[in-house]
């Protein structure tokens, strides 16, 4: 598995997203993905699938250190006690001694971020999470934790795909060696309908999904976590290392309108302008 080195840690560039994978289906897909060579799994307390992912990991018999496992603390668990209790529960459900990455799922304006971070750091100090980070943090919030609080942020996981820009974050991530995890990297399927992406798929004899993912992983600091629920998609999404986008094609995707945000629940923060 090809990795990106972030803050000295090798992170598999392609992970499996597991939002909406639940129950037996989730367990089977994660097992299959691990068999196919996936070594990076993304989950969250909200997804209600940590137990099934734990079962899949247990049966795969992969040395723990080969796996990069992320979970996210729910919006409602941001107070210090809840951070600790809910993370302990995640570890129990996932049946692992530690997480590679523990994220704040969404900024919560009702809870002082300093207490959330302090609790996450105490988990890190106990070796139960190797790295901490955030998700859905606009620049203002990210700078507050990374610069003002000097918290050791490893990653900001955000919606990022050919139809949505993350320009300021990418510059900041490169300057500060942060990982940008691109969620919904296929735009939940919408990017695959983009005429340019389809045209490039024909040109490179690849699929639209492979073009969309290749464009992302060719960028500094960026890793991707496409969700897939069948073998063909799982295989396809990993098979993106036998071609390179020509500069003109890469920049043509860059030039597509970048204002089509998909994931924006009513508790979402004020997003950065794109
Ligand atoms: N931090 C956050 O707030 C947040 C928010 C959203 C998502 N996420 C994470 O990011 C992951 C991915 O995002 P997402 O699930 O929203 O969307 P996505 O990965 O952009 O798209 C998933 C959709 O694309 C389809 N697909 C996958 N591979 C394909 C292929 N090769 N060809 C054609 N279609 C393909 C899947 O179909 P099948 O299922 O049929 O294979 C599914 O319908 C999530 O699962 C989750 O882990 C995080």
Short mmCIF file of C-alpha atoms and ligand atoms in Angstrom, two decimals:
data_model
loop_
_atom_site.label_atom_id
_atom_site.label_comp_id
_atom_site.label_asym_id
_atom_site.label_seq_id
_atom_site.Cartn_x
_atom_site.Cartn_y
_atom_site.Cartn_z
CA UNK A 1 0.00 0.00 0.00
CA UNK A 2 1.42 3.38 -1.00
CA UNK A 3 1.77 5.75 1.94
CA UNK A 4 2.19 9.46 2.60
CA UNK A 5 4.59 10.47 5.31
CA UNK A 6 2.98 12.94 7.70
CA UNK A 7 4.89 14.10 10.76
CA UNK A 8 7.12 11.03 10.42
CA UNK A 9 4.22 8.56 10.18
CA UNK A 10 3.45 6.53 7.07
CA UNK A 11 -0.27 6.66 6.35
CA UNK A 12 -1.79 4.47 3.61
CA UNK A 13 -2.96 6.91 0.97
CA UNK A 14 -6.19 5.04 0.29
CA UNK A 15 -8.42 4.19 3.20
CA UNK A 16 -11.87 2.67 3.40
CA UNK A 17 -14.69 5.01 4.42
CA UNK A 18 -17.41 3.21 6.38
CA UNK A 19 -20.22 5.72 6.80
CA UNK A 20 -23.54 3.88 6.19
CA UNK A 21 -21.89 0.46 6.37
CA UNK A 22 -23.57 -1.25 9.28
CA UNK A 23 -24.19 -4.69 10.76
CA UNK A 24 -23.08 -7.86 8.96
CA UNK A 25 -22.58 -5.99 5.69
CA UNK A 26 -20.05 -3.73 7.36
CA UNK A 27 -18.17 -6.66 8.87
CA UNK A 28 -18.05 -8.45 5.53
CA UNK A 29 -16.94 -5.43 3.53
CA UNK A 30 -14.20 -4.51 6.00
CA UNK A 31 -12.99 -8.15 6.01
CA UNK A 32 -12.95 -8.14 2.23
CA UNK A 33 -11.15 -4.80 2.10
CA UNK A 34 -8.47 -6.03 4.52
CA UNK A 35 -8.05 -9.18 2.42
CA UNK A 36 -7.64 -7.07 -0.69
CA UNK A 37 -4.87 -5.08 1.01
CA UNK A 38 -6.60 -2.05 2.53
CA UNK A 39 -4.69 -1.00 5.63
CA UNK A 40 -6.47 2.23 6.52
CA UNK A 41 -10.00 2.25 7.91
CA UNK A 42 -12.09 5.29 8.78
CA UNK A 43 -14.98 5.09 11.22
CA UNK A 44 -16.73 7.27 13.82
CA UNK A 45 -18.76 6.83 16.97
CA UNK A 46 -21.70 8.19 14.97
CA UNK A 47 -21.49 5.43 12.36
CA UNK A 48 -22.54 2.75 14.87
CA UNK A 49 -20.27 0.20 13.25
CA UNK A 50 -17.15 0.12 15.46
CA UNK A 51 -18.04 -3.30 16.85
CA UNK A 52 -18.41 -4.83 13.39
CA UNK A 53 -15.15 -3.23 12.26
CA UNK A 54 -13.52 -4.68 15.38
CA UNK A 55 -14.79 -8.15 14.43
CA UNK A 56 -13.44 -7.78 10.89
CA UNK A 57 -10.05 -6.64 12.14
CA UNK A 58 -9.86 -9.51 14.63
CA UNK A 59 -10.51 -12.09 11.92
CA UNK A 60 -8.05 -10.57 9.46
CA UNK A 61 -5.04 -11.42 11.69
CA UNK A 62 -3.13 -8.37 10.52
CA UNK A 63 -0.39 -7.14 12.85
CA UNK A 64 -1.86 -4.09 14.60
CA UNK A 65 1.03 -1.87 13.53
CA UNK A 66 0.22 -2.50 9.84
CA UNK A 67 -3.20 -0.93 10.20
CA UNK A 68 -4.06 2.78 10.31
CA UNK A 69 -7.34 3.08 12.20
CA UNK A 70 -9.25 6.32 12.72
CA UNK A 71 -12.34 7.04 14.74
CA UNK A 72 -14.10 10.30 15.54
CA UNK A 73 -15.63 11.56 18.75
CA UNK A 74 -19.29 12.52 18.34
CA UNK A 75 -20.47 16.09 18.55
CA UNK A 76 -22.32 15.20 21.76
CA UNK A 77 -19.24 13.72 23.47
CA UNK A 78 -17.01 16.80 23.49
CA UNK A 79 -16.92 17.45 27.23
CA UNK A 80 -13.80 16.05 28.88
CA UNK A 81 -15.51 13.16 30.73
CA UNK A 82 -17.45 12.17 27.65
CA UNK A 83 -14.32 12.28 25.49
CA UNK A 84 -12.63 9.81 27.82
CA UNK A 85 -15.63 7.52 28.33
CA UNK A 86 -16.67 7.42 24.70
CA UNK A 87 -13.13 6.79 23.48
CA UNK A 88 -12.75 3.92 25.95
CA UNK A 89 -15.98 2.51 24.51
CA UNK A 90 -14.69 2.91 20.95
CA UNK A 91 -11.48 1.06 21.87
CA UNK A 92 -13.54 -1.71 23.45
CA UNK A 93 -15.86 -2.01 20.46
CA UNK A 94 -13.02 -1.90 17.96
CA UNK A 95 -11.21 -4.37 20.22
CA UNK A 96 -7.84 -2.69 19.76
CA UNK A 97 -5.38 -1.35 22.34
CA UNK A 98 -4.95 1.95 20.51
CA UNK A 99 -6.21 4.12 17.68
CA UNK A 100 -3.86 5.59 15.11
CA UNK A 101 -5.94 8.71 14.89
CA UNK A 102 -8.63 10.16 17.14
CA UNK A 103 -10.59 13.06 15.65
CA UNK A 104 -13.13 15.60 16.82
CA UNK A 105 -15.94 14.88 14.35
CA UNK A 106 -17.40 18.41 14.19
CA UNK A 107 -16.64 21.67 15.98
CA UNK A 108 -19.06 22.15 18.87
CA UNK A 109 -19.52 25.84 19.78
CA UNK A 110 -21.19 24.89 23.08
CA UNK A 111 -18.11 23.20 24.55
CA UNK A 112 -14.78 24.86 25.30
CA UNK A 113 -12.41 23.25 22.81
CA UNK A 114 -9.53 23.41 25.27
CA UNK A 115 -11.16 20.81 27.56
CA UNK A 116 -11.84 18.52 24.61
CA UNK A 117 -8.22 18.75 23.46
CA UNK A 118 -6.85 18.24 26.97
CA UNK A 119 -8.91 15.07 27.35
CA UNK A 120 -7.72 13.84 23.95
CA UNK A 121 -4.13 14.53 24.97
CA UNK A 122 -4.56 12.52 28.14
CA UNK A 123 -5.74 9.61 25.98
CA UNK A 124 -2.72 10.12 23.76
CA UNK A 125 -0.39 10.23 26.76
CA UNK A 126 -1.73 6.83 27.83
CA UNK A 127 -0.85 5.43 24.41
CA UNK A 128 -4.51 4.83 23.51
CA UNK A 129 -4.41 7.17 20.50
CA UNK A 130 -1.15 7.75 18.67
CA UNK A 131 -2.33 10.96 17.03
CA UNK A 132 -5.14 13.44 17.48
CA UNK A 133 -6.86 15.70 15.01
CA UNK A 134 -10.04 17.35 13.84
CA UNK A 135 -12.68 17.04 11.17
CA UNK A 136 -14.86 19.65 9.48
CA UNK A 137 -12.76 22.45 10.96
CA UNK A 138 -12.78 25.67 8.91
CA UNK A 139 -9.46 27.58 8.95
CA UNK A 140 -10.44 29.82 11.87
CA UNK A 141 -11.16 26.79 14.10
CA UNK A 142 -8.12 24.88 12.89
CA UNK A 143 -5.77 27.77 13.64
CA UNK A 144 -7.34 28.18 17.05
CA UNK A 145 -6.34 24.62 18.05
CA UNK A 146 -3.12 24.23 16.08
CA UNK A 147 -1.65 27.73 16.52
CA UNK A 148 -3.25 29.35 19.57
CA UNK A 149 -3.57 26.24 21.75
CA UNK A 150 -0.46 24.66 20.15
CA UNK A 151 -2.25 21.29 20.16
CA UNK A 152 -0.33 18.64 18.18
CA UNK A 153 -2.87 18.35 15.37
CA UNK A 154 -2.12 15.59 12.86
CA UNK A 155 -5.04 15.94 10.49
CA UNK A 156 -8.11 17.81 9.37
CA UNK A 157 -10.61 15.48 7.70
CA UNK A 158 -12.82 17.47 5.33
CA UNK A 159 -15.05 17.08 2.32
CA UNK A 160 -12.74 17.37 -0.66
CA UNK A 161 -13.26 16.31 -4.26
CA UNK A 162 -13.09 17.59 -7.82
CA UNK A 163 -16.16 19.78 -7.25
CA UNK A 164 -15.23 21.27 -3.88
CA UNK A 165 -12.09 23.29 -3.12
CA UNK A 166 -9.94 23.35 0.02
CA UNK A 167 -7.34 25.89 -1.13
CA UNK A 168 -6.41 27.59 2.16
CA UNK A 169 -6.36 24.33 4.06
CA UNK A 170 -4.00 22.71 1.54
CA UNK A 171 -1.51 25.58 1.83
CA UNK A 172 -1.71 25.53 5.62
CA UNK A 173 -1.37 21.72 5.71
CA UNK A 174 1.77 21.85 3.56
CA UNK A 175 3.31 24.57 5.76
CA UNK A 176 2.47 22.71 8.98
CA UNK A 177 2.84 19.10 7.80
CA UNK A 178 -0.80 18.24 8.52
CA UNK A 179 -2.68 15.47 6.75
CA UNK A 180 -5.76 16.43 4.77
CA UNK A 181 -8.08 13.43 4.66
CA UNK A 182 -10.46 13.88 1.75
CA UNK A 183 -13.87 12.57 2.71
CA UNK A 184 -16.57 11.98 0.13
CA UNK A 185 -13.72 11.93 -2.41
CA UNK A 186 -16.16 10.74 -5.09
CA UNK A 187 -18.67 13.41 -4.10
CA UNK A 188 -20.90 10.50 -3.05
CA UNK A 189 -21.02 9.55 -6.73
CA UNK A 190 -21.73 13.02 -8.15
CA UNK A 191 -18.14 13.63 -9.29
CA UNK A 192 -18.40 10.50 -11.45
CA UNK A 193 -21.02 12.27 -13.59
CA UNK A 194 -18.74 15.24 -14.31
CA UNK A 195 -18.16 15.30 -18.12
CA UNK A 196 -14.42 16.12 -17.79
CA UNK A 197 -13.90 13.23 -15.37
CA UNK A 198 -15.71 10.87 -17.76
CA UNK A 199 -13.67 12.14 -20.70
CA UNK A 200 -10.39 11.61 -18.84
CA UNK A 201 -11.52 8.12 -17.82
CA UNK A 202 -11.79 7.23 -21.52
CA UNK A 203 -8.44 8.85 -22.30
CA UNK A 204 -6.54 6.94 -19.58
CA UNK A 205 -8.59 3.75 -19.92
CA UNK A 206 -9.54 4.01 -16.25
CA UNK A 207 -12.92 4.60 -14.56
CA UNK A 208 -14.25 8.01 -13.44
CA UNK A 209 -13.72 6.97 -9.80
CA UNK A 210 -10.08 6.18 -10.49
CA UNK A 211 -9.53 9.58 -12.16
CA UNK A 212 -11.24 11.38 -9.25
CA UNK A 213 -9.12 9.54 -6.66
CA UNK A 214 -5.88 9.85 -8.65
CA UNK A 215 -6.31 13.65 -8.84
CA UNK A 216 -6.60 13.78 -5.05
CA UNK A 217 -3.69 11.52 -4.14
CA UNK A 218 -1.37 13.36 -6.54
CA UNK A 219 -1.66 16.30 -4.11
CA UNK A 220 0.72 16.92 -1.25
CA UNK A 221 -0.59 15.93 2.23
CA UNK A 222 -3.83 14.44 0.83
CA UNK A 223 -5.15 10.94 1.54
CA UNK A 224 -8.57 9.61 0.50
CA UNK A 225 -11.21 7.44 2.16
CA UNK A 226 -13.75 6.38 -0.49
CA UNK A 227 -16.60 4.28 0.82
CA UNK A 228 -17.41 1.18 -1.21
CA UNK A 229 -19.73 -1.72 -0.59
CA UNK A 230 -18.78 -4.25 -3.20
CA UNK A 231 -15.63 -6.04 -4.32
CA UNK A 232 -15.45 -4.39 -7.74
CA UNK A 233 -15.50 -0.89 -6.24
CA UNK A 234 -13.02 -1.82 -3.50
CA UNK A 235 -10.59 -3.18 -6.09
CA UNK A 236 -11.10 -0.32 -8.51
CA UNK A 237 -10.45 2.33 -5.87
CA UNK A 238 -7.04 0.82 -5.03
CA UNK A 239 -5.98 0.31 -8.62
CA UNK A 240 -4.80 3.85 -9.33
CA UNK A 241 -1.05 3.47 -9.40
CA UNK A 242 -0.46 2.44 -13.02
CA UNK A 243 -0.97 5.91 -14.48
CA UNK A 244 -0.16 9.56 -13.79
CA UNK A 245 -2.35 12.49 -14.82
CA UNK A 246 -0.61 14.72 -17.36
CA UNK A 247 -0.17 18.25 -16.03
CA UNK A 248 -2.82 19.69 -18.38
CA UNK A 249 -5.37 17.13 -17.23
CA UNK A 250 -4.53 17.60 -13.57
CA UNK A 251 -4.98 21.36 -13.90
CA UNK A 252 -8.17 20.96 -15.94
CA UNK A 253 -9.71 19.13 -12.96
CA UNK A 254 -8.31 21.88 -10.73
CA UNK A 255 -10.21 24.42 -12.82
CA UNK A 256 -13.64 22.78 -12.42
CA UNK A 257 -16.10 24.78 -10.30
CA UNK A 258 -15.20 24.06 -6.68
CA UNK A 259 -18.32 25.18 -4.80
CA UNK A 260 -20.44 22.04 -4.64
CA UNK A 261 -20.49 21.02 -1.00
CA UNK A 262 -22.58 17.94 -0.25
CA UNK A 263 -22.19 17.32 3.49
CA UNK A 264 -23.56 20.31 5.40
CA UNK A 265 -25.87 19.35 8.27
CA UNK A 266 -27.67 22.08 10.21
CA UNK A 267 -25.02 21.98 12.98
CA UNK A 268 -22.20 22.58 10.46
CA UNK A 269 -19.86 25.54 11.12
CA UNK A 270 -19.61 28.58 8.84
CA UNK A 271 -17.54 27.15 6.02
CA UNK A 272 -14.53 28.88 4.49
CA UNK A 273 -15.29 30.65 1.22
CA UNK A 274 -14.26 28.69 -1.89
N1 LIG B 1 -15.82 13.53 8.81
C1 LIG B 1 -17.03 13.59 8.31
O1 LIG B 1 -17.89 14.38 8.76
C2 LIG B 1 -17.39 12.71 7.17
C3 LIG B 1 -18.53 13.00 6.40
C4 LIG B 1 -18.84 12.16 5.32
C5 LIG B 1 -18.02 11.07 5.04
N2 LIG B 1 -16.94 10.80 5.84
C6 LIG B 1 -16.08 9.61 5.60
O2 LIG B 1 -15.71 9.56 4.22
C7 LIG B 1 -16.12 8.32 3.66
C8 LIG B 1 -16.42 8.45 2.19
O3 LIG B 1 -17.39 9.45 1.94
P1 LIG B 1 -18.87 9.16 1.44
O4 LIG B 1 -19.28 7.79 1.85
O5 LIG B 1 -19.68 10.31 1.89
O6 LIG B 1 -18.79 9.28 -0.14
P2 LIG B 1 -17.84 8.77 -1.34
O7 LIG B 1 -16.79 7.87 -0.83
O8 LIG B 1 -17.46 9.97 -2.11
O9 LIG B 1 -18.87 7.98 -2.23
C9 LIG B 1 -19.42 6.76 -1.86
C10 LIG B 1 -20.34 6.32 -3.01
O10 LIG B 1 -19.55 6.08 -4.16
C11 LIG B 1 -19.79 4.77 -4.63
N3 LIG B 1 -18.54 4.20 -5.16
C12 LIG B 1 -17.45 3.82 -4.47
N4 LIG B 1 -16.49 3.38 -5.29
C13 LIG B 1 -17.00 3.48 -6.55
C14 LIG B 1 -16.49 3.17 -7.82
N5 LIG B 1 -15.24 2.70 -7.98
N6 LIG B 1 -17.29 3.39 -8.89
C15 LIG B 1 -18.54 3.89 -8.74
N7 LIG B 1 -19.08 4.21 -7.56
C16 LIG B 1 -18.30 4.01 -6.46
C17 LIG B 1 -20.29 3.98 -3.45
O11 LIG B 1 -21.12 2.95 -3.91
P3 LIG B 1 -21.17 1.51 -3.23
O12 LIG B 1 -21.39 1.73 -1.76
O13 LIG B 1 -22.28 0.87 -3.94
O14 LIG B 1 -19.84 0.81 -3.48
C18 LIG B 1 -21.09 5.04 -2.69
O15 LIG B 1 -22.38 5.18 -3.25
C19 LIG B 1 -17.31 7.93 4.54
O16 LIG B 1 -17.66 6.60 4.38
C20 LIG B 1 -16.78 8.29 5.90
O17 LIG B 1 -15.87 7.31 6.36
C21 LIG B 1 -16.60 11.61 6.88
#
